[in-house]
CSV table of C-alpha atoms and ligand atoms in Angstrom, one decimal:
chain,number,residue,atom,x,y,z
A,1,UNK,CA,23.1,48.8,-55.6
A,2,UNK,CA,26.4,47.1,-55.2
A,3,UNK,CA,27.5,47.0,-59.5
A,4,UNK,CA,29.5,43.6,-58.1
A,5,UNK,CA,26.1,42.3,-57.8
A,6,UNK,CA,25.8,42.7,-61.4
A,7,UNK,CA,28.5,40.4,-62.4
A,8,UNK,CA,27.0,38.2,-59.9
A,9,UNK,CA,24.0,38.0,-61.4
A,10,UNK,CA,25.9,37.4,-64.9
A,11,UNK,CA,27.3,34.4,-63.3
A,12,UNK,CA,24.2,33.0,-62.4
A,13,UNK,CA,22.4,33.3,-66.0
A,14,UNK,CA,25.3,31.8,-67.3
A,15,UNK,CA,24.5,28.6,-65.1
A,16,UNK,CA,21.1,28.9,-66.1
A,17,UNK,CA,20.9,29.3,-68.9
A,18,UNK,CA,23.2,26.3,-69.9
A,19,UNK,CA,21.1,23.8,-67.5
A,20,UNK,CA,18.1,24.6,-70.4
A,21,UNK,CA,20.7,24.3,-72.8
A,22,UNK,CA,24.2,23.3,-72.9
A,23,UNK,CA,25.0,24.6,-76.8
A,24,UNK,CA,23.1,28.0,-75.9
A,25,UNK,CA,26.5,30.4,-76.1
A,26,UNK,CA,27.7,28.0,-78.7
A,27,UNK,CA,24.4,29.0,-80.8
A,28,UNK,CA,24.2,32.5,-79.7
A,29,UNK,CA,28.1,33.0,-81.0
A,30,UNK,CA,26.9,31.5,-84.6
A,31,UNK,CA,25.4,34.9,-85.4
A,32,UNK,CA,21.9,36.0,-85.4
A,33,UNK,CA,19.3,36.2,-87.8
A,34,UNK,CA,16.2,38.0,-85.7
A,35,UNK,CA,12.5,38.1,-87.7
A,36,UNK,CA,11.8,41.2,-85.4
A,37,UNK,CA,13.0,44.9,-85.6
A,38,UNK,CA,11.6,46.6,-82.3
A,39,UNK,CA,12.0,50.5,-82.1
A,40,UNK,CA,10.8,50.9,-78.5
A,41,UNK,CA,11.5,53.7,-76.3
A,42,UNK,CA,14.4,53.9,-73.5
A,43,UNK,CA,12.6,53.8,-70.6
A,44,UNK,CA,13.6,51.6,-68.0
A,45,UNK,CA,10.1,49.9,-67.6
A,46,UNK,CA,9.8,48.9,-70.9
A,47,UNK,CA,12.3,45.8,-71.8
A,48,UNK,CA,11.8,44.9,-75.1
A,49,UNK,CA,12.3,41.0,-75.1
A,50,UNK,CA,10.9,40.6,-71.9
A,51,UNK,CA,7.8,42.1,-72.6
A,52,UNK,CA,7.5,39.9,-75.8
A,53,UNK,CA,8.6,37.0,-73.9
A,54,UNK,CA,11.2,36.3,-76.9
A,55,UNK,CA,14.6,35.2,-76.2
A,56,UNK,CA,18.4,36.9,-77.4
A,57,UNK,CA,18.7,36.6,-80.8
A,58,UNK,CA,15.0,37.3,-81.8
A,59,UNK,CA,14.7,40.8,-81.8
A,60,UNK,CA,17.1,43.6,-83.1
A,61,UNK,CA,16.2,46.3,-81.0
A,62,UNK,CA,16.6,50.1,-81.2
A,63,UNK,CA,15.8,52.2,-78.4
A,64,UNK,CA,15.6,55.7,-77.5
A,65,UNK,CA,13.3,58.6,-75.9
A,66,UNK,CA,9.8,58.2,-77.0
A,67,UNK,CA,10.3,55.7,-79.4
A,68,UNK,CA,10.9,58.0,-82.2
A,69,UNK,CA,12.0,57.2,-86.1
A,70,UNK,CA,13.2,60.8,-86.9
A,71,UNK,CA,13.8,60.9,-90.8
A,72,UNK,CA,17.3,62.5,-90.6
A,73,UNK,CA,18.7,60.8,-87.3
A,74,UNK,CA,21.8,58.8,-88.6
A,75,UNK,CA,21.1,56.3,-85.5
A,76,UNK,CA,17.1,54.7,-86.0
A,77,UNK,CA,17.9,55.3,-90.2
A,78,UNK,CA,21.1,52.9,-89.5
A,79,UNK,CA,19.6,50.3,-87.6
A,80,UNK,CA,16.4,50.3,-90.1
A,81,UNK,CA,19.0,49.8,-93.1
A,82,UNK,CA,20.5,47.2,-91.1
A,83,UNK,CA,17.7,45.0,-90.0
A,84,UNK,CA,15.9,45.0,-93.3
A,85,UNK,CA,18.6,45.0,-96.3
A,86,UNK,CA,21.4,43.1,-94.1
A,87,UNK,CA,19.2,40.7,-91.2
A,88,UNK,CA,16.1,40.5,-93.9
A,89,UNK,CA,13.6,41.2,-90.8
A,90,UNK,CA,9.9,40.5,-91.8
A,91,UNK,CA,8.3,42.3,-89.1
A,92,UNK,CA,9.2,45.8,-88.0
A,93,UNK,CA,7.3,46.8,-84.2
A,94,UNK,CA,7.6,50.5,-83.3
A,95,UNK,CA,6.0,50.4,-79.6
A,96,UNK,CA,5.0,53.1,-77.1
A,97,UNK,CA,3.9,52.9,-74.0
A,98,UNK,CA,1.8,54.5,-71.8
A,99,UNK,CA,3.1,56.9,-69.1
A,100,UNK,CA,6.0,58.0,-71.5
A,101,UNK,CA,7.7,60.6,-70.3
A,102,UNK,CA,9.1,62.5,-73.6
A,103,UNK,CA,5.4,62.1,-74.7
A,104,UNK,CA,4.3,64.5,-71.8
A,105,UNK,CA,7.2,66.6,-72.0
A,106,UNK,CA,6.2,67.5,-75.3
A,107,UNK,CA,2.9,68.3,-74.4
A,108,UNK,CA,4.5,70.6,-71.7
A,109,UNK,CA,6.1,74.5,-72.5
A,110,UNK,CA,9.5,74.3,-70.8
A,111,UNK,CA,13.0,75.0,-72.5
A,112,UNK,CA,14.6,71.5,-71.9
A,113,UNK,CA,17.9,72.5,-73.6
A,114,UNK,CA,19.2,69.5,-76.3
A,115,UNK,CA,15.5,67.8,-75.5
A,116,UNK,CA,14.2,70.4,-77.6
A,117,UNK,CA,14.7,69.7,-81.2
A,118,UNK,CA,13.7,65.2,-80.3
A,119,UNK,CA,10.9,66.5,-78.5
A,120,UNK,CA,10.0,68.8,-81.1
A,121,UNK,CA,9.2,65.9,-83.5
A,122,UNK,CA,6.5,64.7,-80.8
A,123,UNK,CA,5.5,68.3,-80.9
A,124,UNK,CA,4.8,68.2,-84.9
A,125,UNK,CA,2.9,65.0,-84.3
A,126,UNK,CA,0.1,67.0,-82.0
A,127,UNK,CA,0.4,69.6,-84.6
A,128,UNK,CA,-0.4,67.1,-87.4
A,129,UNK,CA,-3.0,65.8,-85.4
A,130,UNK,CA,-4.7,68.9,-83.6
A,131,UNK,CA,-8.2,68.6,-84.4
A,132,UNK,CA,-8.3,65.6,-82.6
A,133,UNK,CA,-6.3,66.0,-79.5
A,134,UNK,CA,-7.7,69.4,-78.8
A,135,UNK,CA,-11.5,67.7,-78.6
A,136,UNK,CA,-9.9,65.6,-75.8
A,137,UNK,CA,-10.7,67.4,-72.7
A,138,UNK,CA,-9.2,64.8,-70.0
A,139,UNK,CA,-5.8,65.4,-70.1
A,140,UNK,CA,-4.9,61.7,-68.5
A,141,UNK,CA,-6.9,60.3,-72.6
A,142,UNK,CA,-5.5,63.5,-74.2
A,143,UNK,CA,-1.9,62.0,-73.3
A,144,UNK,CA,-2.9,58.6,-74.3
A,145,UNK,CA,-4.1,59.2,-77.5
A,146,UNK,CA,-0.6,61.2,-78.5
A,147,UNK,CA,1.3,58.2,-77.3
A,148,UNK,CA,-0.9,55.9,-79.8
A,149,UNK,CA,-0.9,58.7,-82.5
A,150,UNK,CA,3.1,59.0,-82.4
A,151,UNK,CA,3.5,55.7,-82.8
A,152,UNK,CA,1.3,55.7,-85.8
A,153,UNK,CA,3.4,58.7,-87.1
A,154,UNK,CA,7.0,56.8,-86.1
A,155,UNK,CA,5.7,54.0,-88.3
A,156,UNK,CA,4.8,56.0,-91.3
A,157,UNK,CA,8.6,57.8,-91.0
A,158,UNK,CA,9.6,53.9,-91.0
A,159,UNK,CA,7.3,53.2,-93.8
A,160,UNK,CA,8.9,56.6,-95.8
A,161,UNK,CA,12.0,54.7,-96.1
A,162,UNK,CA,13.7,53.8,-99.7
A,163,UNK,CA,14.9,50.1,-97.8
A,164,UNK,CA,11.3,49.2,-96.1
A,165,UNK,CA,9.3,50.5,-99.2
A,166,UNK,CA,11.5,48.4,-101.5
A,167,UNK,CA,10.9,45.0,-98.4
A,168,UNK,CA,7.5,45.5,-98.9
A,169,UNK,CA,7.2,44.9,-102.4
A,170,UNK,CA,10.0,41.9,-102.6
A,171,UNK,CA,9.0,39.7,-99.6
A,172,UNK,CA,5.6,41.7,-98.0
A,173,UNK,CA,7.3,43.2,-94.6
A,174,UNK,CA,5.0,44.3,-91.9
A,175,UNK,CA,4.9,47.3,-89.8
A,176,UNK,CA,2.9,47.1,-86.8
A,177,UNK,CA,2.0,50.4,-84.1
A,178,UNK,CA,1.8,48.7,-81.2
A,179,UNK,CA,1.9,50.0,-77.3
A,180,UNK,CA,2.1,48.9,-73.9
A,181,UNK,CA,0.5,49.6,-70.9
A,182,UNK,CA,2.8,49.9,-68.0
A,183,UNK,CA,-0.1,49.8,-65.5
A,184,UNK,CA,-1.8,46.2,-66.8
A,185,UNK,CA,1.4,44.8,-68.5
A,186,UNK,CA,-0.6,44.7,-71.7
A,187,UNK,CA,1.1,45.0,-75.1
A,188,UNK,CA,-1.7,46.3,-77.5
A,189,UNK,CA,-2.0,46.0,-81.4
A,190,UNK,CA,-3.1,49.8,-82.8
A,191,UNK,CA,-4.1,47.9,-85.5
A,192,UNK,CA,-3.1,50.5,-87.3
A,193,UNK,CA,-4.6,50.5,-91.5
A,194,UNK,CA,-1.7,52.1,-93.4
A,195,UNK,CA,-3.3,51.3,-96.5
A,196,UNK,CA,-5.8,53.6,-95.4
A,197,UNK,CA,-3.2,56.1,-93.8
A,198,UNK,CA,-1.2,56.3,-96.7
A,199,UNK,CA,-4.1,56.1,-99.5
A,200,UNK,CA,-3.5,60.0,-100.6
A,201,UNK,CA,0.1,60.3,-99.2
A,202,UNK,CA,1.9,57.5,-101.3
A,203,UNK,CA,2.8,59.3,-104.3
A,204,UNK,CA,4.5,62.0,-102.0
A,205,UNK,CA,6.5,59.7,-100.3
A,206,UNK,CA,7.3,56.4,-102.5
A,207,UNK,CA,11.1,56.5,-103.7
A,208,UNK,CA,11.3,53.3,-104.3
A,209,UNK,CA,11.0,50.9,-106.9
B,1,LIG,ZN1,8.8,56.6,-73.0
């Protein structure tokens, strides 16, 4: 692809986006004040407003391989501080998707140098969830089911944190599992039931007020 094209293309959403709206870069430079954190997962099939059909400025996004929330990774901890003590977000999303590619790497035994220790968190997930996965025997629903089961587990590490624990009680913030299935388009609801979930787990983890 010809990157000129790209500046092309820049060009032409400007002009479009002012015939909807003539203020619309006059608004957008105001500042933003998003109701949605999305922690999504960098692959280039999965857009994160696009696939909510939401425009810029409604979403704070974070994005990386496998959609993971790993407790001592300075970069998803950051943006989760931002978005809910400094943007007040009152929905947080963590969405998978099906056909993820970290997902099956983990399920795979090859040294993939610095993959190793991110993957290794998906790893922990199957291990924390053997008894299910193993009664799996297609390996196609096998892999499905540890997509939906890390993002139940990439929730509770957003759950585990001081800033979301402490928006829960003050103004009732959500946290929603959610995935989406690159073959239909669909975005799915896990419905996930933390109160469930967490029932015998909250003591260990509440640290906050
Ligand atoms: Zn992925």
């Amino acid at each position: 692809m010809d990157i000129n094209q790209i500046f092309e293309n820049n060009q032409n959403w400007i002009i479009k986006q002012l015939e909807i709206d003539d203020q619309y870069f006059d608004k957008l430079g105001k500042g933003q004040s998003p109701e949605f954190l999305y922690i999504g997962c960098s692959d280039s099939r999965v857009s994160a407003e696009e696939l909510m059909g939401l425009e810029p400025g409604k979403v704070f996004v974070h994005r990386n391989i496998a959609n993971m929330v790993p407790n001592t990774d300075l970069n998803s901890m950051s943006v989760i501080n931002y978005a809910v003590v400094h943007l007040k977000v009152n929905h947080i999303v963590v969405c998978g998707h099906y056909g993820c590619g970290g997902v099956l790497a983990a399920m795979q035994q090859s040294d993939l140098g610095i993959l190793n220790p991110w993957l290794r968190n998906i790893r922990d997930v199957y291990r924390l969830h053997q008894k299910t996965l193993d009664k799996i025997e297609n390996e196609e629903e096998k892999y499905k089911k540890l997509v939906e089961l890390n993002v139940q587990e990439q929730c509770i590490n957003v759950i585990k944190t001081a800033e979301v624990q402490r928006a829960f009680k003050d103004r009732n913030l959500k946290v929603y599992g959610w995935i989406f299935d690159i073959h239909s388009g669909q975005l799915i609801d896990l419905k996930i039931n933390f109160t469930e979930i967490l029932k015998d787990i909250t003591q260990i983890y509440t640290i906050a007020d």
